[in-house]
PDB file of C-alpha atoms in Angstrom:
ATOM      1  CA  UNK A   1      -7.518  20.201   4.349  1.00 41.00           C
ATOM      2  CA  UNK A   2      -6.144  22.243   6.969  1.00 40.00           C
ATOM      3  CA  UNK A   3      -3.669  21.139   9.422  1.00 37.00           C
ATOM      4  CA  UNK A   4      -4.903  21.088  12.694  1.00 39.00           C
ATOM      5  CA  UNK A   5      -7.543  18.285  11.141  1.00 42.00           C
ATOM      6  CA  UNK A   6      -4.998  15.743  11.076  1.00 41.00           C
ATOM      7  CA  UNK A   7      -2.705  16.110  14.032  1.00 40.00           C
ATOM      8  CA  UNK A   8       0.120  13.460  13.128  1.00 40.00           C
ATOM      9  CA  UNK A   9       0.935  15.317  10.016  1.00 39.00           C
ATOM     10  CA  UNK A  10       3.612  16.918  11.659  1.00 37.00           C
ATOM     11  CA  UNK A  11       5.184  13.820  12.343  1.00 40.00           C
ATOM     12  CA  UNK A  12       5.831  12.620   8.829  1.00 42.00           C
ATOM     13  CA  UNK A  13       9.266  12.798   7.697  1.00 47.00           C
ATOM     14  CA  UNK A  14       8.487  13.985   4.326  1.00 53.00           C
ATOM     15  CA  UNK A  15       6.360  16.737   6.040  1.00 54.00           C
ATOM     16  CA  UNK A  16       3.629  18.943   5.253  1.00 60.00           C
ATOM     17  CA  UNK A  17       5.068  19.989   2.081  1.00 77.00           C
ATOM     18  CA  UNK A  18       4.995  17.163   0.572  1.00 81.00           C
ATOM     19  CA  UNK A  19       1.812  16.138   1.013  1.00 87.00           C
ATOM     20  CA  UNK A  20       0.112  19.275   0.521  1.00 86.00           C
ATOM     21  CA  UNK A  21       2.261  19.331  -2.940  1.00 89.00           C
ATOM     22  CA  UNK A  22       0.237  15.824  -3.612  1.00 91.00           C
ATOM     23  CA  UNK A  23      -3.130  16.667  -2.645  1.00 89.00           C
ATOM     24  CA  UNK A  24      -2.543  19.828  -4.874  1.00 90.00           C
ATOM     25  CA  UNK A  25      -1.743  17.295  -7.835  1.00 93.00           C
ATOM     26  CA  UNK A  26      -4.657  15.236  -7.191  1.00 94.00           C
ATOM     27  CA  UNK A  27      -8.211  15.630  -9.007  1.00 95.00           C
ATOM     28  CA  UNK A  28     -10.696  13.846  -6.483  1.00 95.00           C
ATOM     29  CA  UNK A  29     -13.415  14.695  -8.924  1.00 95.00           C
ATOM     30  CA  UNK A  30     -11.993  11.874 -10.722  1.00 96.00           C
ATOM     31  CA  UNK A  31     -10.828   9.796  -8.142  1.00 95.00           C
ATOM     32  CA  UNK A  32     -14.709   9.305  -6.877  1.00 95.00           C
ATOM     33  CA  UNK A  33     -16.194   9.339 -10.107  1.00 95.00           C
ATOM     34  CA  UNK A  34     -14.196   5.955 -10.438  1.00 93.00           C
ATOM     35  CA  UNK A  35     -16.844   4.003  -7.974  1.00 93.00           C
ATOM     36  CA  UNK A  36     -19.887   6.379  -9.100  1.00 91.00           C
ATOM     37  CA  UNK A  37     -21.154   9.729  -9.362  1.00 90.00           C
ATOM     38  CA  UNK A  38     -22.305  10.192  -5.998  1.00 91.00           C
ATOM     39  CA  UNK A  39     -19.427   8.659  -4.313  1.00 93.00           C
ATOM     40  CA  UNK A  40     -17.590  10.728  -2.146  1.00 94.00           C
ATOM     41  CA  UNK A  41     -14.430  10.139  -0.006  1.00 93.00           C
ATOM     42  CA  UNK A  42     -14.268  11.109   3.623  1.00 93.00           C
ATOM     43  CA  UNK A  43     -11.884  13.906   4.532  1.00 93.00           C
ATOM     44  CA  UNK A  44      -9.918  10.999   6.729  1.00 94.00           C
ATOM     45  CA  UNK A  45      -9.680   8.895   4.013  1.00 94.00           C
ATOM     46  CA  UNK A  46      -8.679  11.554   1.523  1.00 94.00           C
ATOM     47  CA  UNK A  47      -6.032  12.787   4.012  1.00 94.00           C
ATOM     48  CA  UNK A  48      -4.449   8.988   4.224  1.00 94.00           C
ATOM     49  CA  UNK A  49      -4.325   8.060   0.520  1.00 94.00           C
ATOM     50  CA  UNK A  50      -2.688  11.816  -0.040  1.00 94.00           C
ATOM     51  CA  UNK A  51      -0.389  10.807   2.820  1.00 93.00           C
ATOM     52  CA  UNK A  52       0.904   7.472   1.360  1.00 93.00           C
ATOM     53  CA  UNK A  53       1.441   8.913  -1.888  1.00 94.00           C
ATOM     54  CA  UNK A  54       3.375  11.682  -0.529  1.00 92.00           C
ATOM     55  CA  UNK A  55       5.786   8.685   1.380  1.00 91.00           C
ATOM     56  CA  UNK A  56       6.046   6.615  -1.576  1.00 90.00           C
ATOM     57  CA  UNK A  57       7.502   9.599  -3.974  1.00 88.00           C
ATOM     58  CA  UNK A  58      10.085  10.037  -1.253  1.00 86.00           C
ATOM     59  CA  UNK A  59      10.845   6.318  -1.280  1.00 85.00           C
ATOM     60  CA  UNK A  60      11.211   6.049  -5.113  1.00 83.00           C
ATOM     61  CA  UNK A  61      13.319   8.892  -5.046  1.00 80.00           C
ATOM     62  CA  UNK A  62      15.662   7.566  -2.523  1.00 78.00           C
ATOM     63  CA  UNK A  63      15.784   4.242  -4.118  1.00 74.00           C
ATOM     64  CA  UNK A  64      17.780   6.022  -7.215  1.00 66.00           C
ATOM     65  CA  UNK A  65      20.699   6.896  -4.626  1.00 63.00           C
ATOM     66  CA  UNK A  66      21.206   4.439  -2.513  1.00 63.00           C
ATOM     67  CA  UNK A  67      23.256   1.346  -2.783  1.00 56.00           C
ATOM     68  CA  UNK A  68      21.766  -1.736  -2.874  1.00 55.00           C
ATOM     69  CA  UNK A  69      22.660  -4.676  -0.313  1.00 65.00           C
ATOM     70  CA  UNK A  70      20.702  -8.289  -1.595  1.00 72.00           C
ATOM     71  CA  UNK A  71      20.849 -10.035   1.946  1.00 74.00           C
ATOM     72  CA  UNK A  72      19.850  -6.582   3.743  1.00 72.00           C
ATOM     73  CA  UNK A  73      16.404  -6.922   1.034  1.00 73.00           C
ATOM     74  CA  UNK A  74      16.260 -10.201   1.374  1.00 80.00           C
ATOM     75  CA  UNK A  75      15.607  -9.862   5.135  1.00 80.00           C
ATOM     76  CA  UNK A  76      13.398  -6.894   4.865  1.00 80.00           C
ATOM     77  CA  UNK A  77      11.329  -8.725   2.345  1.00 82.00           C
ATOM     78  CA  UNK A  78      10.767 -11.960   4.182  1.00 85.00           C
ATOM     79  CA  UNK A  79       9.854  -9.934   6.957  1.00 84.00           C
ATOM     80  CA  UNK A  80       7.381  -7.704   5.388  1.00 85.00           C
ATOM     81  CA  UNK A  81       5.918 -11.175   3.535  1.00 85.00           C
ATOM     82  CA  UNK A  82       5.868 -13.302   7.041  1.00 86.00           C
ATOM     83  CA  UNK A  83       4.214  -9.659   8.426  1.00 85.00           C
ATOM     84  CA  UNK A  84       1.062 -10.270   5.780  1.00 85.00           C
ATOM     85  CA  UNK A  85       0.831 -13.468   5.790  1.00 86.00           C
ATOM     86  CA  UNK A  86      -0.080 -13.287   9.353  1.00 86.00           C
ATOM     87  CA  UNK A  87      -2.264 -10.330   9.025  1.00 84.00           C
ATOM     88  CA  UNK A  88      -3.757 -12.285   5.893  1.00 85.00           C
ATOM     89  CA  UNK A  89      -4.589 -14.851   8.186  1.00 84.00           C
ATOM     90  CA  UNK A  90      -6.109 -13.013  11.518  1.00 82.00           C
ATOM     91  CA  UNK A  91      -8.127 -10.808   8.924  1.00 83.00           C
ATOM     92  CA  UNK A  92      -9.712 -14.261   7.720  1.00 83.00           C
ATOM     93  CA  UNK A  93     -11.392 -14.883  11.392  1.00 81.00           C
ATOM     94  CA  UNK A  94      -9.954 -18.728  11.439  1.00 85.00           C
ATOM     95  CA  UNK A  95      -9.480 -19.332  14.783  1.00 85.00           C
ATOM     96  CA  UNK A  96      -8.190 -23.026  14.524  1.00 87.00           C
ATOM     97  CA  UNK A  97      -5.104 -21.466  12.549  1.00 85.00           C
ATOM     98  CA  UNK A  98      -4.809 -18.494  14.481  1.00 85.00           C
ATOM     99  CA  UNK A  99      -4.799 -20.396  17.297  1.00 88.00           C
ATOM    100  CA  UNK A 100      -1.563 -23.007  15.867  1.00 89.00           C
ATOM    101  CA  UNK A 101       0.491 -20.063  15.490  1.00 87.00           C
ATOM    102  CA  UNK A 102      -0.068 -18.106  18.164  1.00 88.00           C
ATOM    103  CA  UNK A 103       0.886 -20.831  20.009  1.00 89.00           C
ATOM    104  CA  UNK A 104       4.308 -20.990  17.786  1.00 89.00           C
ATOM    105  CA  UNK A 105       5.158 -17.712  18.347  1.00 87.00           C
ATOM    106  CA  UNK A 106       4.806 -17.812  21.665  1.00 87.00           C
ATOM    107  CA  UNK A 107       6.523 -20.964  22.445  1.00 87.00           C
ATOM    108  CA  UNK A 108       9.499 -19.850  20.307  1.00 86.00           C
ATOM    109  CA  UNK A 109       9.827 -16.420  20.901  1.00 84.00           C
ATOM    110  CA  UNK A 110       8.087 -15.424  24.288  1.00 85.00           C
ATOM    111  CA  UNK A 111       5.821 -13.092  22.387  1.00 83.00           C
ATOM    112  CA  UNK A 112       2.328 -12.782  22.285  1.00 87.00           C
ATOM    113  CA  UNK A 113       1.321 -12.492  17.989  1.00 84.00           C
ATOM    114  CA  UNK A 114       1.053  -8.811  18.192  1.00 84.00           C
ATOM    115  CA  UNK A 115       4.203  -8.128  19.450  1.00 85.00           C
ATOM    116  CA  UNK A 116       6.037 -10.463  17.110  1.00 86.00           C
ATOM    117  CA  UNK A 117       3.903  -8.906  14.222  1.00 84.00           C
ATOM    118  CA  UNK A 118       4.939  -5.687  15.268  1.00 83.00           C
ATOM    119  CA  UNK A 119       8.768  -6.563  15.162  1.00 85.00           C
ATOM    120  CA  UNK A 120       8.088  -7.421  11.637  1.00 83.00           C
ATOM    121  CA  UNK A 121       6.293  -4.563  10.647  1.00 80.00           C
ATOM    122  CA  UNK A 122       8.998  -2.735  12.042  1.00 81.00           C
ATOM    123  CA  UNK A 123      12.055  -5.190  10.450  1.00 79.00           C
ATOM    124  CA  UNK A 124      10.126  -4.996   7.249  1.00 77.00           C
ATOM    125  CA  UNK A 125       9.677  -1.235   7.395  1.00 70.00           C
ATOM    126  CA  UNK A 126      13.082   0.308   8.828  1.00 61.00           C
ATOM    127  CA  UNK A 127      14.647   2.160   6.033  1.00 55.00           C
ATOM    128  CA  UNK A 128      18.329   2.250   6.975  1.00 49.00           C
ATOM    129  CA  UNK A 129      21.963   2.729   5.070  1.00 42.00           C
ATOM    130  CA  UNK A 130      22.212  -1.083   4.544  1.00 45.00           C
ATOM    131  CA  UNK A 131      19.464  -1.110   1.967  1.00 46.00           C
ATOM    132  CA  UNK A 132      16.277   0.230   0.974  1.00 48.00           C
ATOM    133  CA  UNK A 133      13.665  -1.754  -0.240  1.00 53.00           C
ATOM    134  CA  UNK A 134      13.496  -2.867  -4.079  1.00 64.00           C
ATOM    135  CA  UNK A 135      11.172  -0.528  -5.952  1.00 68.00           C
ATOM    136  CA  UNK A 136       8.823  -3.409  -7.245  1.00 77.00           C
ATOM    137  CA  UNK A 137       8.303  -3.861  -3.253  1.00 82.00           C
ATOM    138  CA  UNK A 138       7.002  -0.123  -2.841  1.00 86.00           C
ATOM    139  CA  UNK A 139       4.617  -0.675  -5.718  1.00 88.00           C
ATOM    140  CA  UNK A 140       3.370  -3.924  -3.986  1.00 87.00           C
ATOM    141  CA  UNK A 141       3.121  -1.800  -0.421  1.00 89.00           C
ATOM    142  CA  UNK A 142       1.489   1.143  -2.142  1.00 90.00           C
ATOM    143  CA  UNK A 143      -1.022  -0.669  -3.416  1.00 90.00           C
ATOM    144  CA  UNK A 144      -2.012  -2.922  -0.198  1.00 89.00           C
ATOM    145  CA  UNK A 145      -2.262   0.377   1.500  1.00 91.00           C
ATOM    146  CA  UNK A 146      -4.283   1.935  -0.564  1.00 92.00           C
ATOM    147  CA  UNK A 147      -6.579  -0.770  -0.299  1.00 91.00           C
ATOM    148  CA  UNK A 148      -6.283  -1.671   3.218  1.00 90.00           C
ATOM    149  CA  UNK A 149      -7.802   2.280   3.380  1.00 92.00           C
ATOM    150  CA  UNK A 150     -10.465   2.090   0.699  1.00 91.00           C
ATOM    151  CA  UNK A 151     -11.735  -1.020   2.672  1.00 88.00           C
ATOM    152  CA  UNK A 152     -12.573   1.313   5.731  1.00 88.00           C
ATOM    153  CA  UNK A 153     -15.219   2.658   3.675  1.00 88.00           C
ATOM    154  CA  UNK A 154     -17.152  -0.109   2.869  1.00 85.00           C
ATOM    155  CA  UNK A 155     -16.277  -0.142  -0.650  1.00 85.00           C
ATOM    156  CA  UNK A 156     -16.808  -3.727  -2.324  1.00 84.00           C
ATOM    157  CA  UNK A 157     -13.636  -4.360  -4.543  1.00 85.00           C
ATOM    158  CA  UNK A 158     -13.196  -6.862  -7.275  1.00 84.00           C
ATOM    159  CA  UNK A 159     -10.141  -7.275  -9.337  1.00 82.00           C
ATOM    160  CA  UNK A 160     -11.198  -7.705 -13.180  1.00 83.00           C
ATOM    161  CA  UNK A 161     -10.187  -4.847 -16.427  1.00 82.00           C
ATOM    162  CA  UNK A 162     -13.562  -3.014 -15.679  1.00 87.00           C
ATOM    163  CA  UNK A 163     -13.868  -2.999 -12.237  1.00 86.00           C
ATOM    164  CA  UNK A 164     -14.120   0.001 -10.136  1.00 91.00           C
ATOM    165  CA  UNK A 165     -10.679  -0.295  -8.104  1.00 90.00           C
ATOM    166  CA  UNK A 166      -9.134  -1.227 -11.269  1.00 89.00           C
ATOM    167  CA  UNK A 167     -10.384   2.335 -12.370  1.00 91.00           C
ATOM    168  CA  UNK A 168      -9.264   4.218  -9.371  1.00 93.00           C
ATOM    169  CA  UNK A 169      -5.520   2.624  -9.320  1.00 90.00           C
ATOM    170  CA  UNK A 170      -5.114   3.407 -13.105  1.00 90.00           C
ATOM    171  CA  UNK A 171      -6.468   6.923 -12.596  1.00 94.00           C
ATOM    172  CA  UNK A 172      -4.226   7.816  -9.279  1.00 92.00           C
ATOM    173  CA  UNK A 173      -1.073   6.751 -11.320  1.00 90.00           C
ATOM    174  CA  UNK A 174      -2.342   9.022 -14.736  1.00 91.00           C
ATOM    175  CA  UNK A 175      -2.310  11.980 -12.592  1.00 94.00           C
ATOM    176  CA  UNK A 176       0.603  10.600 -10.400  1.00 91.00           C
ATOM    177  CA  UNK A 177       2.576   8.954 -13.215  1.00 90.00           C
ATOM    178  CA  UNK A 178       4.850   5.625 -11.870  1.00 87.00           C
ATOM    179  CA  UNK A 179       3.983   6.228  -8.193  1.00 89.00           C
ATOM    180  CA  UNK A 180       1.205   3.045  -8.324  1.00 88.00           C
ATOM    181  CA  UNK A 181       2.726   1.479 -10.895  1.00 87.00           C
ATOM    182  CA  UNK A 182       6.062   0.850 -12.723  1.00 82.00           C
ATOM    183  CA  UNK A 183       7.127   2.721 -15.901  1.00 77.00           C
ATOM    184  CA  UNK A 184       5.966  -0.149 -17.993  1.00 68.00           C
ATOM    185  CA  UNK A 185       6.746  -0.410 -22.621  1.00 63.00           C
ATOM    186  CA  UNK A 186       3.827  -3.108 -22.880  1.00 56.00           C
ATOM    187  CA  UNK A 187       1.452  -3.409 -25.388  1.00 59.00           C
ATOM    188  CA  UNK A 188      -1.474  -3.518 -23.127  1.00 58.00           C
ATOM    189  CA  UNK A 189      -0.812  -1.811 -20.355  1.00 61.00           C
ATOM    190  CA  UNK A 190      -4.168  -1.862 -18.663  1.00 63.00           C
ATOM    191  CA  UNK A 191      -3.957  -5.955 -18.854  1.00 66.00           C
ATOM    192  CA  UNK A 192      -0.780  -5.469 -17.129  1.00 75.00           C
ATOM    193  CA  UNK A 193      -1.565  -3.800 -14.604  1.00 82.00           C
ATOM    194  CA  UNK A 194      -4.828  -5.479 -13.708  1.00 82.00           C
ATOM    195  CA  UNK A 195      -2.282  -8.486 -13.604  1.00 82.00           C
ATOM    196  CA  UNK A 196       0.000  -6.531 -11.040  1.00 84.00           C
ATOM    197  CA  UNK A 197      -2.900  -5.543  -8.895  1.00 85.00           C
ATOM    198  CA  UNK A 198      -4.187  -9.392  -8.676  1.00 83.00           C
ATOM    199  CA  UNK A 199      -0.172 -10.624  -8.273  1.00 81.00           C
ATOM    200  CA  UNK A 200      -0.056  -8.023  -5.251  1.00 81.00           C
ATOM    201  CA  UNK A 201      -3.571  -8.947  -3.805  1.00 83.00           C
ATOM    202  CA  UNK A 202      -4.352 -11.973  -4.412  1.00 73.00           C
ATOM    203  CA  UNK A 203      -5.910 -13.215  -1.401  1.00 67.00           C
ATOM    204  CA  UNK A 204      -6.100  -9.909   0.540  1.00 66.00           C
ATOM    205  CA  UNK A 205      -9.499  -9.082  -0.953  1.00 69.00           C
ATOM    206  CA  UNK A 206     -11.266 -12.191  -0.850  1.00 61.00           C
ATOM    207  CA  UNK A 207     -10.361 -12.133   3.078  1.00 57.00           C
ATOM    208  CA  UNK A 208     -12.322  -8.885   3.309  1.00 56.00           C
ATOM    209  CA  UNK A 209     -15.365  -9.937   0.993  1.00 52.00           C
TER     210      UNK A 209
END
């Protein structure tokens, strides 16, 4: 991928380093081959998966050397869970509920929903020398984003041992070990992670099915 494709590159803080050290790493051969021998990923698409990986290493790493503050979490997290339980709900089209707390938000705050989900986003996203978030957290965020960007190709997703994204997530974190999931001493480990990919999305892919 050359730079010029992708022109907010520059703007990461890990830089293009780091993500051209990741896409180095990664074997898309096997990455496609995971939803079918003629898949193939677009070069957007492989450019924002490479990209998220790149920002998660960085957070993982700075999680070892930082000191931890539980209210400054605390906040972060309910922020980031308020933040998708809102998108949860505008991606599931129900006007009636969108509606009620729109109306909340505004009344309360002033705010029309975007902006107030927008202060969240940012709340639940600011990485600051109060706290960063827990690392269970960046494996939950990791894996939404992944498949918030698999979605945008039209890729039907299920969550069972044998299905196709179940393939993919396992295969991004054998060639990227502990970046999509935690070290982990279990028995089973592919039952437990299928079980951390329905914890973290339960309810975000039925919304988009």
């Amino acid at each position: 991928m050359k730079d010029q494709e992708t022109p907010n590159r520059r703007k990461l803080s890990l830089g293009i380093d780091a993500i051209g050290t990741v896409d180095t790493i990664l074997c898309w051969d096997k990455l496609e081959k995971c939803f079918g021998n003629s898949f193939r990923f677009s070069t957007e698409t492989k450019f924002e998966i490479t990209k998220e990986l790149a920002l998660q290493q960085g957070r993982l790493q700075k999680t070892k050397f930082e000191k931890k503050t539980p209210r400054m979490v605390s906040f972060q997290e309910n922020a980031r869970n308020l933040f998708q339980n809102i998108e949860d709900l505008v991606e599931t089209k129900d006007s009636k509920a969108l509606s009620f707390v729109s109306d909340i938000i505004k009344k309360a705050t002033g705010s029309e929903i975007i902006a107030f989900c927008d202060a969240l986003k940012a709340l639940g996203s600011t990485e600051n020398v109060f706290e960063p978030v827990r690392p269970n957290d960046l494996f939950r965020d990791i894996i939404r984003k992944i498949v918030k960007t698999l979605l945008k190709e039209d890729i039907p997703l299920s969550l069972h041992v044998q299905s196709t994204l179940n393939k993919f997530m396992n295969e991004l974190d054998r060639q990227l070990p502990e970046t999509i999931f935690p070290l982990s001493n279990a028995r089973y480990i592919e039952e437990g992670r299928i079980r951390i990919l329905k914890d973290y999305l339960r309810g975000y892919l039925r919304s988009n099915n």
